[in-house]
PDB file of C-alpha atoms in Angstrom:
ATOM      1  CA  UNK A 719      32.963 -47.102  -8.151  1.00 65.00           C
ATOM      2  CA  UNK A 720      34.347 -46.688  -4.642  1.00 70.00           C
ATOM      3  CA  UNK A 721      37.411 -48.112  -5.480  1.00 73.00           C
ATOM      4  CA  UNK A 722      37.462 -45.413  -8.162  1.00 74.00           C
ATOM      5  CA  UNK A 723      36.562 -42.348  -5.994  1.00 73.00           C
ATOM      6  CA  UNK A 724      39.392 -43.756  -3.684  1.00 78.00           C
ATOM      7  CA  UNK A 725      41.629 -43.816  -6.314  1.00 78.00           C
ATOM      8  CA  UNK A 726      40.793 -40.240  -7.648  1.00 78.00           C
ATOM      9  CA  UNK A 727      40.806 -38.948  -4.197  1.00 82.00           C
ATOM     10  CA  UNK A 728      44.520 -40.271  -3.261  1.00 84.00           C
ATOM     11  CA  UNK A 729      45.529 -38.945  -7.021  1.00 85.00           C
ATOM     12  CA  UNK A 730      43.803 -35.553  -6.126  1.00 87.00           C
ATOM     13  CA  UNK A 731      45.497 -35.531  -2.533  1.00 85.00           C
ATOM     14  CA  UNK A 732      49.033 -36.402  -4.013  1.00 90.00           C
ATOM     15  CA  UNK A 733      48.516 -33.918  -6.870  1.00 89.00           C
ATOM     16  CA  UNK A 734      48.036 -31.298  -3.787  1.00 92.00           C
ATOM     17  CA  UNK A 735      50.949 -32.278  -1.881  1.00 90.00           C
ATOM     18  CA  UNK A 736      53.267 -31.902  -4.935  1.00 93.00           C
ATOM     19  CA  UNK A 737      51.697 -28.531  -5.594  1.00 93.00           C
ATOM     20  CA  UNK A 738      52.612 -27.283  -2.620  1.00 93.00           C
ATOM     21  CA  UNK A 739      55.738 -29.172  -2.657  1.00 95.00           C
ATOM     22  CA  UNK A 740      56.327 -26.552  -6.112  1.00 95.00           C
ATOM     23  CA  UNK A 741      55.343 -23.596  -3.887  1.00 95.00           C
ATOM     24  CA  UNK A 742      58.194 -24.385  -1.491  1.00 96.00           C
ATOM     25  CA  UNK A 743      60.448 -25.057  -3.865  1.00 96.00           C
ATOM     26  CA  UNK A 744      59.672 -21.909  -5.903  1.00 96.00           C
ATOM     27  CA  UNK A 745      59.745 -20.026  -2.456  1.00 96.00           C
ATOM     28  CA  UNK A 746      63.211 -21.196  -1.412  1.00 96.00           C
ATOM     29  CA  UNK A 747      64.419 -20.558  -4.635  1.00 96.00           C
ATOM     30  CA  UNK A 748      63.240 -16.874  -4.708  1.00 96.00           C
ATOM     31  CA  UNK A 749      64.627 -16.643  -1.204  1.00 96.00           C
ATOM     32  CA  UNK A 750      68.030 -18.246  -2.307  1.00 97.00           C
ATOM     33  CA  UNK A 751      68.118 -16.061  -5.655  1.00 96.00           C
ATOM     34  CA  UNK A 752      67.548 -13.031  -3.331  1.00 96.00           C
ATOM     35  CA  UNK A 753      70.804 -14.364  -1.107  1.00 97.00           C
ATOM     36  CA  UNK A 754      72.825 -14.937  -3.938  1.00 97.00           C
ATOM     37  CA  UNK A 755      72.488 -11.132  -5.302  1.00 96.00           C
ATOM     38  CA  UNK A 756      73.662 -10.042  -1.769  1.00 97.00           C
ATOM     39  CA  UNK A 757      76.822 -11.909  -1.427  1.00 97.00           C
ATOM     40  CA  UNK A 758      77.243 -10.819  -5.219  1.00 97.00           C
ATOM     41  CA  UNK A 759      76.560  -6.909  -4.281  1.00 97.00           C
ATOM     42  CA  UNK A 760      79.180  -8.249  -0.869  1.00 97.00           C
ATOM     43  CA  UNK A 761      81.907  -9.256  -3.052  1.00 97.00           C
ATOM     44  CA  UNK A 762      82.303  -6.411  -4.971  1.00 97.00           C
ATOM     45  CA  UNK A 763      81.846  -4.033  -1.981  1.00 97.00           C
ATOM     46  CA  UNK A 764      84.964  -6.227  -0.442  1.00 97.00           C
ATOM     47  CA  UNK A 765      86.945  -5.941  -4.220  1.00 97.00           C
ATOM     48  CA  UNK A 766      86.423  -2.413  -4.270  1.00 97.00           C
ATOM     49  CA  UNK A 767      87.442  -2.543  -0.841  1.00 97.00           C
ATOM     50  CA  UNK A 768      90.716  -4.482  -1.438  1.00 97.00           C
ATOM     51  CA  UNK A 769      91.157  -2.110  -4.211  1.00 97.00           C
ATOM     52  CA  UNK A 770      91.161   1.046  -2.151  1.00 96.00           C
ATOM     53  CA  UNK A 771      93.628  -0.620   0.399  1.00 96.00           C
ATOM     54  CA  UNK A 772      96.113  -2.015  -1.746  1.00 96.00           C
ATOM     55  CA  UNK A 773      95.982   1.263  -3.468  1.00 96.00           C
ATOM     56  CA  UNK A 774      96.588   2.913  -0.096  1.00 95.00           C
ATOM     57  CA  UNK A 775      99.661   0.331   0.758  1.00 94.00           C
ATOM     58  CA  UNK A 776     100.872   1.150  -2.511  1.00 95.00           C
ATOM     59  CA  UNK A 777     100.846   5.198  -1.589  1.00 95.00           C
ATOM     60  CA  UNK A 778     102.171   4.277   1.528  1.00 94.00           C
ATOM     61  CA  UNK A 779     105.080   2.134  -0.124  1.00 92.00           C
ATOM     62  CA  UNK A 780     105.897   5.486  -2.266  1.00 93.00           C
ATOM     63  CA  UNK A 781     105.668   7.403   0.831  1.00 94.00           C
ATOM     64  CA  UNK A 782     108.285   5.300   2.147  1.00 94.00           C
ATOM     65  CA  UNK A 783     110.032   5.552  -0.724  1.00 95.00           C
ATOM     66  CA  UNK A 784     110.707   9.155  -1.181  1.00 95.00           C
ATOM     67  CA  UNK A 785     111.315   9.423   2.494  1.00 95.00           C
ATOM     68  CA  UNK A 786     114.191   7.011   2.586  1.00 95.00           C
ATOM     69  CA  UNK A 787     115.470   9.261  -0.735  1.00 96.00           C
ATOM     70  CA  UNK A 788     115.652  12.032   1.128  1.00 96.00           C
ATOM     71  CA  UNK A 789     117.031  10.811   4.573  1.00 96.00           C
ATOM     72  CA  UNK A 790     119.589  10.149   1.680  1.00 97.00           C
ATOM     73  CA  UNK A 791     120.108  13.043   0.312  1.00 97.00           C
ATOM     74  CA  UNK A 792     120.459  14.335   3.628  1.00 97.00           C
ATOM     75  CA  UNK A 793     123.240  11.970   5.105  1.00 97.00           C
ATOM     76  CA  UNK A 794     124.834  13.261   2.073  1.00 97.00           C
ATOM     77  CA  UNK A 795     124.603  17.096   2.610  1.00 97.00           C
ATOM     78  CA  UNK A 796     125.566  15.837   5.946  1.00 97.00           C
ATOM     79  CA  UNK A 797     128.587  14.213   4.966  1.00 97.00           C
ATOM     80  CA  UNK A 798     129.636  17.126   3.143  1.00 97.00           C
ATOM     81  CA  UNK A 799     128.900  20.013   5.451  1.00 97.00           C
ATOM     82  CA  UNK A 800     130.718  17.503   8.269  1.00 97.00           C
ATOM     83  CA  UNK A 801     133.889  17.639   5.558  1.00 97.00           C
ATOM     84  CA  UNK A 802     133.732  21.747   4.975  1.00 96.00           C
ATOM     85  CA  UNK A 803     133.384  22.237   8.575  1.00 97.00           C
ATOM     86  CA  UNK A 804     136.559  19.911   8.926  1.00 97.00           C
ATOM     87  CA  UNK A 805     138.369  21.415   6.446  1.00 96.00           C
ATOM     88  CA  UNK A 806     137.536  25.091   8.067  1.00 96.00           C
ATOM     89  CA  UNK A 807     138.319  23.574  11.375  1.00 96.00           C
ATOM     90  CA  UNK A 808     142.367  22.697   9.686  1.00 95.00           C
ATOM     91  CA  UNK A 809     142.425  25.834   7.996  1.00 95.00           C
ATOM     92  CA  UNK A 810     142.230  27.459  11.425  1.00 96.00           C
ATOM     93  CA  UNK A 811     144.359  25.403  13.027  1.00 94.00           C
ATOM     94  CA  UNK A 812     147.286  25.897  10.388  1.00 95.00           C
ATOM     95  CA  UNK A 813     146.136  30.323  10.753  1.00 95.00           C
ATOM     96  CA  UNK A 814     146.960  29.626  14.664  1.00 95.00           C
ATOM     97  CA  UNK A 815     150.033  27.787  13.855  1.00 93.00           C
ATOM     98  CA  UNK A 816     151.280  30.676  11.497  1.00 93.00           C
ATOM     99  CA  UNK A 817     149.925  33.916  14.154  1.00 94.00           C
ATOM    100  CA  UNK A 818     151.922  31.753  16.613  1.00 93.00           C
ATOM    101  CA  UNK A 819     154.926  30.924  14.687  1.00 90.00           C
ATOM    102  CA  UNK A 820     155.192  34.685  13.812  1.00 90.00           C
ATOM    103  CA  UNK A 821     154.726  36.095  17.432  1.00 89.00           C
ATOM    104  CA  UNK A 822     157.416  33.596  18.421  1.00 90.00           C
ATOM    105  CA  UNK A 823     159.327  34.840  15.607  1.00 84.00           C
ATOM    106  CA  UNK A 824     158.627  38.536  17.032  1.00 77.00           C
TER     107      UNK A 824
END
């Protein structure tokens, strides 16, 4: 009979320890459940994130884009008021030649 209350004891005190071993386990997995959903909820805050700054870069690359068309287009305009200046510049030059070829012709 001892032996048996000995034996029910140890069964009772081992059926404790895994209970509470459950309780931890169930605990930590709660706990670990609750840390998964915020690195979830974290990831797409840093996709939304990388969304918003590649869609930036990509404004930014436009930007750039249109800018260096236009620095273009300006060189050009450039180019050609640099040629219609040059050409007024030789049409004046040959009107001087001609008033001066006339007053030494006077």
């Amino acid at each position: 009979a001892s032996k048996q209350t000995s034996t029910r004891s140890n069964h009772e005190g081992q059926f404790r320890d895994l209970a509470d071993l459950h309780a931890k386990v169930v605990e930590e997995s709660a706990a670990l459940t609750n840390k998964l959903g915020e690195a979830e909820k974290q990831l797409i805050d840093l996709e939304e994130e990388n969304k918003d700054m590649r869609l930036k870069f990509q404004e930014a690359g436009d930007a750039d884009q249109q800018t260096q068309e236009e620095t273009e287009k300006m060189k050009a305009q450039l180019i050609t008021t640099q040629e219609s200046l040059q050409a007024s510049a030789d049409s004046l030059d040959a009107a001087t030649n001609e008033i001066q070829d006339l007053r030494t012709a006077v």
